[in-house]
Tab-separated table of C-alpha atoms in Angstrom:
chain	number	residue	atom	x	y	z
G	1	GLY	CA	100.131	218.737	-59.247
G	2	VAL	CA	98.388	215.797	-58.231
G	3	ALA	CA	96.094	215.452	-55.207
G	4	CYS	CA	95.054	211.884	-53.737
G	5	THR	CA	92.206	211.532	-51.153
G	6	PHE	CA	91.929	208.205	-49.296
G	7	THR	CA	88.554	207.301	-47.462
G	8	ASN	CA	88.260	204.399	-45.043
G	9	SER	CA	85.435	203.022	-43.752
G	10	PRO	CA	84.872	199.859	-41.270
G	11	SER	CA	85.138	196.761	-43.129
G	12	PRO	CA	81.981	194.827	-42.576
G	13	VAL	CA	83.832	191.790	-40.420
G	14	ALA	CA	83.013	189.618	-37.608
G	15	THR	CA	86.154	188.006	-35.419
G	16	VAL	CA	86.070	184.472	-34.686
G	17	ARG	CA	88.223	183.222	-32.109
G	18	VAL	CA	89.194	179.484	-31.271
G	19	THR	CA	90.747	178.448	-27.800
G	20	LYS	CA	91.742	174.855	-26.652
G	21	VAL	CA	91.481	174.172	-23.204
G	22	ILE	CA	92.928	170.622	-21.593
G	23	GLU	CA	91.602	169.865	-18.035
G	24	ASP	CA	91.976	166.860	-15.796
G	25	TRP	CA	90.004	163.433	-15.457
G	26	SER	CA	87.781	165.079	-13.217
G	27	GLY	CA	87.169	168.741	-15.167
G	28	ALA	CA	89.341	170.776	-12.851
G	29	ASN	CA	92.555	172.231	-13.685
G	30	ARG	CA	91.784	173.679	-16.760
G	31	THR	CA	94.863	174.945	-18.992
G	32	PRO	CA	94.926	176.793	-22.042
G	33	SER	CA	96.921	174.793	-24.870
G	34	ALA	CA	99.155	175.761	-27.807
G	35	GLY	CA	99.854	173.370	-30.745
G	36	TRP	CA	96.532	172.674	-31.846
G	37	THR	CA	95.286	172.674	-35.255
G	38	MET	CA	91.949	174.717	-35.449
G	39	THR	CA	90.376	175.621	-38.450
G	40	THR	CA	87.568	178.391	-39.202
G	41	THR	CA	85.110	177.943	-42.322
G	42	ALA	CA	81.931	180.162	-43.310
G	43	ALA	CA	79.071	179.369	-45.612
G	44	ALA	CA	77.348	182.659	-46.751
G	45	ASN	CA	73.409	182.873	-46.643
G	46	THR	CA	71.670	183.393	-49.582
G	47	GLY	CA	72.607	186.790	-51.365
G	48	SER	CA	75.597	187.216	-49.190
G	49	THR	CA	79.611	186.708	-49.855
G	50	VAL	CA	81.843	185.574	-47.080
G	51	SER	CA	85.275	185.346	-46.772
G	52	ILE	CA	87.660	183.863	-44.103
G	53	LEU	CA	90.810	185.989	-43.364
G	54	PRO	CA	93.532	185.132	-43.540
G	55	SER	CA	92.607	183.456	-46.524
G	56	ARG	CA	96.052	181.628	-47.282
G	57	ASN	CA	95.449	179.748	-44.064
G	58	PRO	CA	92.205	178.636	-42.764
G	59	ALA	CA	93.885	176.453	-40.473
G	60	GLN	CA	95.751	177.628	-37.540
G	61	GLN	CA	98.009	176.594	-34.649
G	62	THR	CA	96.591	177.697	-31.186
G	63	GLY	CA	99.298	180.185	-29.641
G	64	ALA	CA	100.603	180.118	-26.057
G	65	ASP	CA	97.231	181.479	-24.944
G	66	GLY	CA	95.689	178.226	-26.373
G	67	SER	CA	93.613	180.388	-28.908
G	68	ALA	CA	93.598	180.641	-32.809
G	69	THR	CA	91.832	184.097	-34.357
G	70	TRP	CA	90.098	184.640	-37.522
G	71	GLN	CA	88.047	187.527	-39.428
G	72	VAL	CA	85.212	186.546	-41.333
G	73	LEU	CA	84.637	189.137	-44.195
G	74	PHE	CA	81.210	190.234	-45.537
G	75	GLY	CA	80.277	191.836	-48.814
G	76	ALA	CA	78.571	194.397	-47.203
G	77	ALA	CA	77.002	195.144	-43.719
G	78	ALA	CA	73.523	193.731	-43.733
G	79	GLN	CA	74.885	190.223	-45.122
G	80	ARG	CA	74.922	187.013	-42.888
G	81	GLY	CA	76.761	183.688	-43.078
G	82	ARG	CA	77.275	180.449	-40.900
G	83	VAL	CA	80.069	179.529	-38.737
G	84	THR	CA	81.926	176.282	-38.434
G	85	VAL	CA	84.906	175.880	-36.348
G	86	ALA	CA	87.061	172.509	-36.180
G	87	GLU	CA	89.506	170.949	-34.513
G	88	THR	CA	92.464	168.158	-35.205
G	89	SER	CA	92.417	165.788	-32.637
G	90	GLN	CA	95.931	164.173	-31.081
G	91	ALA	CA	96.614	161.123	-29.864
G	92	GLY	CA	96.203	160.935	-26.181
G	93	TYR	CA	93.314	163.037	-25.781
G	94	ARG	CA	89.366	163.041	-26.064
G	95	PHE	CA	87.342	165.772	-26.982
G	96	GLN	CA	85.057	166.776	-24.011
G	97	SER	CA	83.030	169.436	-25.060
G	98	LEU	CA	82.548	172.641	-27.691
G	99	VAL	CA	80.979	175.590	-25.877
G	100	CYS	CA	80.265	178.606	-28.691
G	101	THR	CA	78.757	182.198	-27.672
G	102	VAL	CA	78.099	185.198	-30.289
G	103	ASN	CA	78.662	188.706	-28.342
G	104	GLY	CA	78.490	186.763	-25.197
G	105	ALA	CA	75.283	184.722	-25.875
G	106	ALA	CA	75.389	181.181	-25.694
G	107	ALA	CA	75.466	180.058	-29.384
G	108	ALA	CA	74.190	176.544	-30.035
G	109	THR	CA	76.277	173.887	-32.059
G	110	THR	CA	76.134	170.844	-33.872
G	111	VAL	CA	79.275	168.567	-33.289
G	112	THR	CA	80.198	165.950	-35.882
G	113	THR	CA	83.594	164.048	-36.142
G	114	VAL	CA	84.691	163.779	-39.659
G	115	GLY	CA	88.227	161.872	-40.059
G	116	ASP	CA	90.304	163.519	-37.490
G	117	GLN	CA	88.309	166.741	-36.914
G	118	VAL	CA	85.811	167.562	-34.584
G	119	ARG	CA	83.825	170.025	-36.163
G	120	GLY	CA	81.189	172.574	-34.609
G	121	ALA	CA	78.775	174.235	-36.754
G	122	LEU	CA	77.129	177.386	-35.411
G	123	ASN	CA	73.366	177.221	-35.284
G	124	VAL	CA	73.165	181.191	-35.700
G	125	ASP	CA	73.715	183.637	-38.428
G	126	VAL	CA	76.750	185.552	-37.782
G	127	GLY	CA	77.020	189.367	-39.294
G	128	PRO	CA	79.604	192.031	-39.329
G	129	GLY	CA	80.488	193.236	-35.942
G	130	ASN	CA	79.958	189.874	-34.477
G	131	VAL	CA	82.380	188.588	-32.178
G	132	VAL	CA	82.206	184.621	-32.006
G	133	ASP	CA	84.326	183.062	-29.173
G	134	CYS	CA	84.580	178.941	-28.856
G	135	VAL	CA	86.145	176.764	-26.492
G	136	TYR	CA	86.996	173.387	-27.151
G	137	THR	CA	87.793	171.325	-24.235
G	138	ASN	CA	89.818	167.910	-24.192
G	139	ARG	CA	90.924	165.301	-21.499
G	140	PRO	CA	93.804	163.151	-21.459
G	141	VAL	CA	93.457	159.463	-22.272
G	142	ALA	CA	95.099	156.346	-21.559
G	143	THR	CA	94.579	152.774	-22.968
G	144	LEU	CA	94.157	149.839	-20.494
G	145	THR	CA	94.335	146.124	-21.796
G	146	LEU	CA	92.924	143.214	-19.777
G	147	LEU	CA	94.732	139.873	-20.050
G	148	LYS	CA	94.355	136.451	-17.980
G	149	ASN	CA	97.465	134.498	-17.463
G	150	VAL	CA	96.579	130.534	-17.082
G	151	SER	CA	99.659	128.916	-15.120
G	152	PHE	CA	98.043	125.691	-13.850
G	153	GLY	CA	95.083	123.563	-15.489
G	154	THR	CA	93.936	123.345	-19.008
G	155	ALA	CA	91.354	126.301	-19.174
G	156	ALA	CA	92.068	128.979	-21.939
G	157	PRO	CA	92.512	132.430	-21.012
G	158	SER	CA	89.271	133.503	-22.923
G	159	SER	CA	87.475	131.212	-20.074
G	160	TRP	CA	87.176	134.310	-17.859
G	161	GLN	CA	85.495	137.183	-17.734
G	162	LEU	CA	87.771	140.562	-16.732
G	163	ALA	CA	86.423	143.736	-15.768
G	164	ALA	CA	87.634	146.981	-14.953
G	165	THR	CA	85.631	149.676	-13.699
G	166	ALA	CA	85.799	153.320	-12.931
G	167	GLY	CA	86.439	154.540	-9.474
G	168	LEU	CA	84.525	157.848	-10.364
G	169	GLY	CA	81.456	158.720	-11.984
G	170	THR	CA	83.330	161.254	-14.311
G	171	ALA	CA	85.745	158.718	-15.875
G	172	LEU	CA	85.436	156.760	-18.737
G	173	PRO	CA	84.151	153.190	-17.974
G	174	GLY	CA	87.111	150.733	-18.764
G	175	PRO	CA	86.999	147.613	-20.557
G	176	ALA	CA	85.266	144.438	-19.972
G	177	GLY	CA	84.982	141.075	-21.557
G	178	ALA	CA	87.117	137.843	-22.160
G	179	SER	CA	90.912	137.886	-22.534
G	180	GLY	CA	91.925	138.561	-26.121
G	181	ASN	CA	88.712	140.135	-26.889
G	182	ALA	CA	88.672	143.551	-28.343
G	183	ALA	CA	86.495	144.680	-25.718
G	184	ALA	CA	89.091	144.020	-23.457
G	185	THR	CA	92.139	145.297	-25.451
G	186	ALA	CA	93.242	148.764	-26.100
G	187	VAL	CA	90.383	150.649	-24.545
G	188	PRO	CA	90.698	154.326	-23.902
G	189	VAL	CA	90.543	155.107	-20.083
G	190	SER	CA	90.559	158.219	-18.163
G	191	ALA	CA	94.526	159.268	-17.752
G	192	GLY	CA	95.309	159.296	-14.074
G	193	VAL	CA	92.222	157.243	-12.718
């Protein structure tokens, strides 16, 4: 007869979890949010190889708990790489912050915006057995346009300087400028303020 022996050993993997949180204009009422597109990529350090699993789908939608999860597969237990996470922006929200940890310790990130993606590159090496947790926080926004209507006299509406100021320090500043000027037209402001 034929005898087959299967031997399994732990795979050299790290876990990356990205969570999406929406908070109100003041930073309160933090709520996980489903339906956001998140992406994870990894670059191998010299002499290492890394793959993101599932490889067929490096972009995922956040689930009901606001998170998406990947495995980073290394070629061997001693290999290392750098991880970059990204969220795809959605209309009506603005990026507020990205906080990442590796095995529970704070991990500095470099945040850049490329097109409609807000990318966070971790500034620390990641290896097998590591658990990377990143939380993207966004706040809702609206837009405000200031217009001057002149109902009497010959002065042009652009003769007046208009301003809308935020009532609270954590809110976006609001538009200011002459009527019809870009600085007073469709300017993002904190929703609910």
